[in-house]
PDB file of C-alpha atoms in Angstrom:
ATOM      1  CA  MET A 179       8.458  35.023 -23.910  1.00 39.00           C
ATOM      2  CA  ARG A 180       9.161  33.913 -20.610  1.00 40.00           C
ATOM      3  CA  LYS A 181      12.185  31.888 -19.933  1.00 38.00           C
ATOM      4  CA  ILE A 182      11.915  28.761 -17.953  1.00 35.00           C
ATOM      5  CA  PHE A 183      15.216  27.591 -15.891  1.00 35.00           C
ATOM      6  CA  THR A 184      14.845  24.443 -14.114  1.00 34.00           C
ATOM      7  CA  LEU A 185      17.394  22.741 -11.991  1.00 35.00           C
ATOM      8  CA  PHE A 186      17.138  19.122 -10.645  1.00 30.00           C
ATOM      9  CA  ILE A 187      19.810  18.212  -8.718  1.00 31.00           C
ATOM     10  CA  LEU A 188      20.594  14.997  -6.369  1.00 29.00           C
ATOM     11  CA  LEU A 189      23.303  15.850  -4.013  1.00 29.00           C
ATOM     12  CA  LEU A 190      24.454  14.737  -0.837  1.00 28.00           C
ATOM     13  CA  LEU A 191      25.655  17.628   0.973  1.00 33.00           C
ATOM     14  CA  LEU A 192      25.735  19.162   4.668  1.00 32.00           C
ATOM     15  CA  PRO A 193      22.544  21.138   4.864  1.00 36.00           C
ATOM     16  CA  VAL A 194      22.965  24.927   5.554  1.00 37.00           C
ATOM     17  CA  THR A 195      20.233  25.717   8.102  1.00 38.00           C
ATOM     18  CA  ALA A 196      19.304  28.836  10.190  1.00 40.00           C
ATOM     19  CA  LEU A 197      16.975  28.652  13.260  1.00 42.00           C
ATOM     20  CA  ALA A 198      15.362  31.366  14.651  1.00 44.00           C
ATOM     21  CA  ALA A 199      16.819  31.968  18.002  1.00 47.00           C
ATOM     22  CA  GLY A 200      14.967  33.840  20.878  1.00 70.00           C
ATOM     23  CA  GLU A 201      17.015  36.945  20.789  1.00 79.00           C
ATOM     24  CA  ASP A 202      16.785  37.135  17.246  1.00 91.00           C
ATOM     25  CA  ALA A 203      12.638  36.714  17.396  1.00 94.00           C
ATOM     26  CA  PRO A 204      10.583  39.276  15.692  1.00 95.00           C
ATOM     27  CA  ALA A 205       9.735  42.422  17.587  1.00 94.00           C
ATOM     28  CA  THR A 206       6.787  42.681  15.071  1.00 95.00           C
ATOM     29  CA  LEU A 207       4.867  39.960  13.498  1.00 97.00           C
ATOM     30  CA  TYR A 208       1.850  40.336  11.744  1.00 97.00           C
ATOM     31  CA  VAL A 209       0.079  37.392  10.031  1.00 98.00           C
ATOM     32  CA  GLY A 210      -2.987  38.904   7.973  1.00 92.00           C
ATOM     33  CA  GLU A 211      -3.842  42.124   9.684  1.00 94.00           C
ATOM     34  CA  THR A 212      -3.334  40.650  13.169  1.00 97.00           C
ATOM     35  CA  ASP A 213      -0.483  41.279  15.475  1.00 97.00           C
ATOM     36  CA  ILE A 214       0.451  38.020  16.962  1.00 98.00           C
ATOM     37  CA  THR A 215       3.832  38.940  18.354  1.00 97.00           C
ATOM     38  CA  ALA A 216       2.921  37.981  22.020  1.00 96.00           C
ATOM     39  CA  GLY A 217       2.330  34.470  20.618  1.00 97.00           C
ATOM     40  CA  GLY A 218      -0.997  32.175  20.712  1.00 98.00           C
ATOM     41  CA  TYR A 219      -3.264  30.309  18.856  1.00 98.00           C
ATOM     42  CA  TRP A 220      -5.587  31.385  15.739  1.00 98.00           C
ATOM     43  CA  LYS A 221      -8.266  29.962  13.260  1.00 98.00           C
ATOM     44  CA  THR A 222      -8.333  31.524   9.961  1.00 97.00           C
ATOM     45  CA  THR A 223     -11.759  32.805   8.390  1.00 95.00           C
ATOM     46  CA  ASP A 224     -12.959  32.394   4.874  1.00 94.00           C
ATOM     47  CA  ASP A 225     -11.609  35.744   3.915  1.00 94.00           C
ATOM     48  CA  GLY A 226      -8.040  34.844   5.088  1.00 96.00           C
ATOM     49  CA  LYS A 227      -8.178  36.683   8.400  1.00 96.00           C
ATOM     50  CA  LEU A 228      -7.300  35.410  11.918  1.00 98.00           C
ATOM     51  CA  THR A 229      -9.799  34.651  14.883  1.00 96.00           C
ATOM     52  CA  SER A 230      -8.712  33.541  18.375  1.00 94.00           C
ATOM     53  CA  GLY A 231     -12.390  32.160  18.931  1.00 92.00           C
ATOM     54  CA  GLY A 232     -12.205  28.602  19.444  1.00 92.00           C
ATOM     55  CA  ALA A 233      -8.708  28.037  18.591  1.00 96.00           C
ATOM     56  CA  SER A 234      -6.445  25.948  20.826  1.00 97.00           C
ATOM     57  CA  ALA A 235      -3.547  23.660  20.952  1.00 96.00           C
ATOM     58  CA  ASN A 236      -5.574  20.914  19.409  1.00 95.00           C
ATOM     59  CA  ASP A 237      -7.471  22.846  16.885  1.00 97.00           C
ATOM     60  CA  TYR A 238      -5.695  25.692  14.975  1.00 98.00           C
ATOM     61  CA  ASN A 239      -4.565  26.815  11.726  1.00 98.00           C
ATOM     62  CA  VAL A 240      -1.849  29.452  13.160  1.00 98.00           C
ATOM     63  CA  HIS A 241       0.388  28.953  15.828  1.00 98.00           C
ATOM     64  CA  TYR A 242       3.112  31.443  16.983  1.00 98.00           C
ATOM     65  CA  ASP A 243       5.396  30.299  19.942  1.00 97.00           C
ATOM     66  CA  GLY A 244       6.495  33.963  20.744  1.00 96.00           C
ATOM     67  CA  ASN A 245       9.877  33.077  20.361  1.00 96.00           C
ATOM     68  CA  GLY A 246      10.594  33.000  16.442  1.00 96.00           C
ATOM     69  CA  THR A 247       8.580  29.935  15.382  1.00 98.00           C
ATOM     70  CA  LEU A 248       5.281  30.271  13.695  1.00 98.00           C
ATOM     71  CA  THR A 249       3.227  27.195  12.674  1.00 98.00           C
ATOM     72  CA  LEU A 250       0.757  26.988   9.557  1.00 98.00           C
ATOM     73  CA  ASN A 251      -1.804  24.225   9.745  1.00 98.00           C
ATOM     74  CA  LYS A 252      -3.969  24.413   6.453  1.00 98.00           C
ATOM     75  CA  ALA A 253      -4.137  28.063   6.890  1.00 98.00           C
ATOM     76  CA  THR A 254      -5.328  30.443   4.293  1.00 98.00           C
ATOM     77  CA  ILE A 255      -3.886  34.008   5.132  1.00 98.00           C
ATOM     78  CA  HIS A 256      -4.687  37.326   3.446  1.00 97.00           C
ATOM     79  CA  GLY A 257      -3.345  40.748   4.513  1.00 94.00           C
ATOM     80  CA  ARG A 258      -4.990  43.780   3.806  1.00 89.00           C
ATOM     81  CA  ASP A 259      -3.104  44.462   0.576  1.00 83.00           C
ATOM     82  CA  ASP A 260      -3.413  48.429   0.501  1.00 71.00           C
ATOM     83  CA  VAL A 261      -1.446  49.123  -2.416  1.00 69.00           C
ATOM     84  CA  ILE A 262      -0.771  52.910  -1.728  1.00 69.00           C
ATOM     85  CA  GLN A 263       1.200  52.509   1.492  1.00 70.00           C
ATOM     86  CA  ALA A 264       2.172  48.898   2.801  1.00 79.00           C
ATOM     87  CA  ASP A 265       1.938  48.774   6.572  1.00 91.00           C
ATOM     88  CA  PRO A 266       2.466  45.657   8.485  1.00 93.00           C
ATOM     89  CA  GLN A 267      -1.143  44.571   7.988  1.00 94.00           C
ATOM     90  CA  ASP A 268      -0.822  44.556   4.275  1.00 95.00           C
ATOM     91  CA  TYR A 269       1.511  41.789   3.867  1.00 96.00           C
ATOM     92  CA  GLY A 270       0.455  38.244   4.313  1.00 97.00           C
ATOM     93  CA  ILE A 271       3.227  37.795   7.009  1.00 98.00           C
ATOM     94  CA  TYR A 272       5.444  40.506   8.380  1.00 97.00           C
ATOM     95  CA  ALA A 273       8.171  39.984  10.517  1.00 97.00           C
ATOM     96  CA  ALA A 274      10.713  42.800  11.544  1.00 94.00           C
ATOM     97  CA  LEU A 275      12.951  44.044  14.495  1.00 85.00           C
ATOM     98  CA  ALA A 276      12.840  47.568  15.704  1.00 70.00           C
ATOM     99  CA  SER A 277      16.143  47.711  17.036  1.00 71.00           C
ATOM    100  CA  ASN A 278      19.772  47.554  15.650  1.00 74.00           C
ATOM    101  CA  GLN A 279      19.798  43.849  15.787  1.00 85.00           C
ATOM    102  CA  SER A 280      19.468  40.560  13.492  1.00 92.00           C
ATOM    103  CA  VAL A 281      15.826  39.076  12.741  1.00 95.00           C
ATOM    104  CA  SER A 282      14.863  35.442  12.208  1.00 96.00           C
ATOM    105  CA  LEU A 283      11.645  33.663  11.492  1.00 97.00           C
ATOM    106  CA  THR A 284      11.094  29.875  11.102  1.00 98.00           C
ATOM    107  CA  ILE A 285       7.830  28.887   9.631  1.00 98.00           C
ATOM    108  CA  ASN A 286       6.821  25.327  10.245  1.00 98.00           C
ATOM    109  CA  LEU A 287       4.291  23.755   7.653  1.00 98.00           C
ATOM    110  CA  ILE A 288       1.406  21.344   8.216  1.00 98.00           C
ATOM    111  CA  GLY A 289      -0.632  20.460   5.137  1.00 97.00           C
ATOM    112  CA  SER A 290      -1.313  23.012   2.339  1.00 98.00           C
ATOM    113  CA  ASN A 291      -1.172  26.573   3.157  1.00 98.00           C
ATOM    114  CA  THR A 292      -1.606  30.019   1.152  1.00 98.00           C
ATOM    115  CA  VAL A 293      -0.434  33.317   2.471  1.00 98.00           C
ATOM    116  CA  ARG A 294      -1.415  36.287   0.295  1.00 97.00           C
ATOM    117  CA  GLY A 295      -0.762  40.035   0.588  1.00 96.00           C
ATOM    118  CA  HIS A 296       0.596  43.202  -1.182  1.00 94.00           C
ATOM    119  CA  GLU A 297       3.857  41.185  -0.576  1.00 96.00           C
ATOM    120  CA  GLY A 298       3.371  37.560   0.381  1.00 97.00           C
ATOM    121  CA  ILE A 299       6.070  37.328   3.051  1.00 98.00           C
ATOM    122  CA  ARG A 300       8.514  39.878   4.204  1.00 97.00           C
ATOM    123  CA  VAL A 301      11.222  39.289   6.991  1.00 97.00           C
ATOM    124  CA  ASN A 302      12.822  42.681   7.670  1.00 95.00           C
ATOM    125  CA  ALA A 303      15.966  43.904   9.483  1.00 92.00           C
ATOM    126  CA  PRO A 304      15.204  47.725   8.721  1.00 86.00           C
ATOM    127  CA  THR A 305      18.005  49.449  11.073  1.00 82.00           C
ATOM    128  CA  GLY A 306      20.828  47.020  10.953  1.00 81.00           C
ATOM    129  CA  GLY A 307      21.879  43.140  11.674  1.00 89.00           C
ATOM    130  CA  ASN A 308      20.844  40.112   9.483  1.00 94.00           C
ATOM    131  CA  ALA A 309      17.466  38.930   8.291  1.00 96.00           C
ATOM    132  CA  ALA A 310      16.934  35.142   7.874  1.00 97.00           C
ATOM    133  CA  LEU A 311      13.896  33.115   6.907  1.00 98.00           C
ATOM    134  CA  VAL A 312      13.537  29.316   7.298  1.00 98.00           C
ATOM    135  CA  ILE A 313      10.554  27.554   5.774  1.00 98.00           C
ATOM    136  CA  GLN A 314      10.207  23.734   6.433  1.00 98.00           C
ATOM    137  CA  SER A 315       7.794  20.791   7.011  1.00 97.00           C
ATOM    138  CA  ASP A 316       6.393  20.488  10.390  1.00 95.00           C
ATOM    139  CA  VAL A 317       7.710  17.646  12.465  1.00 92.00           C
ATOM    140  CA  ASN A 318       4.276  16.219  12.133  1.00 87.00           C
ATOM    141  CA  ASP A 319       3.934  16.480   8.250  1.00 91.00           C
ATOM    142  CA  SER A 320       6.785  15.760   6.042  1.00 88.00           C
ATOM    143  CA  LYS A 321       5.051  17.095   3.218  1.00 90.00           C
ATOM    144  CA  GLY A 322       4.109  20.531   4.133  1.00 96.00           C
ATOM    145  CA  SER A 323       3.655  23.057   1.351  1.00 98.00           C
ATOM    146  CA  LEU A 324       3.132  26.800   1.116  1.00 98.00           C
ATOM    147  CA  GLU A 325       2.084  29.306  -1.581  1.00 98.00           C
ATOM    148  CA  ALA A 326       3.141  32.950  -1.086  1.00 98.00           C
ATOM    149  CA  ILE A 327       1.533  35.379  -3.546  1.00 98.00           C
ATOM    150  CA  GLY A 328       2.361  39.193  -3.845  1.00 96.00           C
ATOM    151  CA  SER A 329      -0.290  41.016  -5.371  1.00 94.00           C
ATOM    152  CA  GLY A 330       1.825  44.146  -5.725  1.00 92.00           C
ATOM    153  CA  TRP A 331       5.237  43.318  -4.653  1.00 95.00           C
ATOM    154  CA  ASN A 332       7.175  40.128  -4.432  1.00 97.00           C
ATOM    155  CA  GLY A 333       6.179  36.709  -3.349  1.00 98.00           C
ATOM    156  CA  ILE A 334       8.806  36.529  -0.735  1.00 98.00           C
ATOM    157  CA  LYS A 335      11.397  39.183   0.279  1.00 98.00           C
ATOM    158  CA  VAL A 336      14.085  38.901   2.913  1.00 98.00           C
ATOM    159  CA  SER A 337      15.904  42.190   3.477  1.00 95.00           C
ATOM    160  CA  ALA A 338      18.359  43.726   5.623  1.00 93.00           C
ATOM    161  CA  GLN A 339      19.349  47.188   6.011  1.00 88.00           C
ATOM    162  CA  SER A 340      23.274  47.095   6.587  1.00 88.00           C
ATOM    163  CA  GLY A 341      23.518  43.013   7.165  1.00 90.00           C
ATOM    164  CA  ASN A 342      23.043  39.733   5.367  1.00 94.00           C
ATOM    165  CA  ALA A 343      19.793  38.128   4.116  1.00 96.00           C
ATOM    166  CA  SER A 344      19.174  34.270   3.817  1.00 97.00           C
ATOM    167  CA  LEU A 345      16.050  32.048   2.976  1.00 98.00           C
ATOM    168  CA  THR A 346      16.297  28.419   3.826  1.00 98.00           C
ATOM    169  CA  ILE A 347      13.804  25.675   2.640  1.00 98.00           C
ATOM    170  CA  ASN A 348      14.022  22.238   4.434  1.00 97.00           C
ATOM    171  CA  ASN A 349      11.969  19.383   3.126  1.00 96.00           C
ATOM    172  CA  ALA A 350       9.005  21.558   2.043  1.00 97.00           C
ATOM    173  CA  SER A 351       7.365  22.531  -1.346  1.00 97.00           C
ATOM    174  CA  VAL A 352       7.280  26.486  -1.485  1.00 98.00           C
ATOM    175  CA  GLU A 353       5.595  28.507  -4.582  1.00 98.00           C
ATOM    176  CA  ALA A 354       6.558  31.855  -4.583  1.00 98.00           C
ATOM    177  CA  SER A 355       5.007  34.538  -7.287  1.00 98.00           C
ATOM    178  CA  THR A 356       4.021  37.988  -7.754  1.00 97.00           C
ATOM    179  CA  GLU A 357       1.210  39.462  -9.813  1.00 95.00           C
ATOM    180  CA  SER A 358       3.109  42.532 -10.627  1.00 93.00           C
ATOM    181  CA  GLN A 359       5.104  42.628 -13.916  1.00 92.00           C
ATOM    182  CA  SER A 360       7.870  44.762 -12.061  1.00 94.00           C
ATOM    183  CA  TYR A 361       8.665  42.430  -9.035  1.00 96.00           C
ATOM    184  CA  VAL A 362       9.978  38.830  -8.411  1.00 97.00           C
ATOM    185  CA  GLY A 363       9.115  35.754  -6.825  1.00 98.00           C
ATOM    186  CA  VAL A 364      11.831  35.627  -4.125  1.00 98.00           C
ATOM    187  CA  SER A 365      14.100  38.751  -3.501  1.00 97.00           C
ATOM    188  CA  LEU A 366      17.158  38.695  -1.076  1.00 96.00           C
ATOM    189  CA  ALA A 367      18.327  42.099  -0.504  1.00 94.00           C
ATOM    190  CA  SER A 368      20.808  44.222   1.483  1.00 92.00           C
ATOM    191  CA  LEU A 369      20.330  48.026   1.064  1.00 87.00           C
ATOM    192  CA  ILE A 370      23.533  49.535   2.372  1.00 85.00           C
ATOM    193  CA  ALA A 371      26.110  46.799   3.285  1.00 79.00           C
ATOM    194  CA  SER A 372      29.261  46.939   1.484  1.00 80.00           C
ATOM    195  CA  ALA A 373      29.914  43.410   1.065  1.00 83.00           C
ATOM    196  CA  PRO A 374      26.752  41.603   2.162  1.00 90.00           C
ATOM    197  CA  ILE A 375      26.107  37.528   1.953  1.00 93.00           C
ATOM    198  CA  LEU A 376      22.963  36.787   0.188  1.00 95.00           C
ATOM    199  CA  SER A 377      22.195  32.962   0.647  1.00 97.00           C
ATOM    200  CA  LEU A 378      19.362  30.852  -0.876  1.00 97.00           C
ATOM    201  CA  THR A 379      19.459  27.098   0.411  1.00 97.00           C
ATOM    202  CA  VAL A 380      17.078  24.414  -0.707  1.00 97.00           C
ATOM    203  CA  ASN A 381      17.490  21.098   1.361  1.00 96.00           C
ATOM    204  CA  GLY A 382      15.029  18.635   0.005  1.00 94.00           C
ATOM    205  CA  GLY A 383      11.544  19.507  -1.200  1.00 95.00           C
ATOM    206  CA  SER A 384      11.034  22.227  -4.024  1.00 97.00           C
ATOM    207  CA  LEU A 385      11.057  26.028  -4.784  1.00 98.00           C
ATOM    208  CA  THR A 386       9.120  27.443  -7.537  1.00 98.00           C
ATOM    209  CA  ALA A 387       9.601  31.388  -7.799  1.00 97.00           C
ATOM    210  CA  GLN A 388       7.868  33.377 -10.589  1.00 97.00           C
ATOM    211  CA  GLY A 389       7.848  36.985 -11.600  1.00 96.00           C
ATOM    212  CA  LYS A 390       9.952  39.485 -13.696  1.00 95.00           C
ATOM    213  CA  SER A 391      12.810  37.484 -12.289  1.00 94.00           C
ATOM    214  CA  GLY A 392      12.188  34.309 -10.548  1.00 96.00           C
ATOM    215  CA  ILE A 393      15.155  34.777  -7.764  1.00 97.00           C
ATOM    216  CA  ARG A 394      16.752  38.062  -7.547  1.00 95.00           C
ATOM    217  CA  TYR A 395      19.931  39.037  -5.297  1.00 93.00           C
ATOM    218  CA  PHE A 396      20.076  42.799  -4.804  1.00 92.00           C
ATOM    219  CA  SER A 397      22.856  44.815  -2.749  1.00 89.00           C
ATOM    220  CA  GLY A 398      22.658  48.607  -2.790  1.00 84.00           C
ATOM    221  CA  GLY A 399      26.025  49.085  -1.106  1.00 71.00           C
ATOM    222  CA  GLY A 400      28.006  49.894  -3.991  1.00 65.00           C
ATOM    223  CA  THR A 401      30.177  46.599  -4.070  1.00 70.00           C
ATOM    224  CA  ASN A 402      29.410  43.230  -5.343  1.00 79.00           C
ATOM    225  CA  PRO A 403      27.480  40.984  -2.658  1.00 84.00           C
ATOM    226  CA  SER A 404      28.604  37.495  -2.076  1.00 92.00           C
ATOM    227  CA  THR A 405      25.577  35.437  -3.327  1.00 92.00           C
ATOM    228  CA  SER A 406      24.916  31.455  -3.213  1.00 93.00           C
ATOM    229  CA  LEU A 407      22.478  29.017  -4.087  1.00 93.00           C
ATOM    230  CA  THR A 408      22.778  25.712  -2.390  1.00 93.00           C
ATOM    231  CA  VAL A 409      20.767  22.833  -3.194  1.00 93.00           C
ATOM    232  CA  SER A 410      21.101  19.529  -1.227  1.00 92.00           C
ATOM    233  CA  GLY A 411      19.235  16.160  -0.740  1.00 89.00           C
ATOM    234  CA  SER A 412      16.665  15.615  -3.594  1.00 86.00           C
ATOM    235  CA  ALA A 413      15.454  18.946  -4.496  1.00 90.00           C
ATOM    236  CA  LEU A 414      13.571  20.706  -7.372  1.00 91.00           C
ATOM    237  CA  ILE A 415      14.161  24.693  -8.178  1.00 92.00           C
ATOM    238  CA  LYS A 416      12.298  26.192 -11.054  1.00 92.00           C
ATOM    239  CA  ALA A 417      12.741  30.007 -11.774  1.00 92.00           C
ATOM    240  CA  ILE A 418      10.215  31.544 -14.248  1.00 89.00           C
TER     241      ILE A 418
END
């Protein structure tokens, strides 16, 4: 029987946020099967793929500014979803930095959005540095929402090879789930750091995480990581 753990906390605390800086912008950014690292505007098709045809600043589902901020506007996204070997095209959203630096991605939400792939969203610092993901309602929509679904792996994973990993949700409704019995809704991981900081912050809005574990902190460095769950504003967290 699955255990349902629900936290409903009303607190007035200073929010902890992490903004994507240009120097930490992903060197590789795939949305669905499309490499959008250079930036631009796209529409999504019925099968969750991206097309630049007819997309503009006034009519789009996906916009990337080329500098670390991705906007989803009523977007339905589906990665290639190859379960044999997960390449960047197989994730719903995949962001990584190839060099020994930190990587940070901010996702702004307008309306209701769905992202699906072998792993729904992966932000990855594969060779060093920190990995950070911020999901928030866009300034033009205070009630933006996102559903991230992993068909084979996690719903959302933020992973650093030898640094810290963080997920921040600001005034948005986020659901992260996996269809696999072996993986989790939200995973924060540092693979070889000796004392990493793994942090999850929800500042307003809500997070629902469902899987083998709803939320998982993982450190492979041989020592206990510093883990935190910070809730501020009027926020709901449900881990299933």
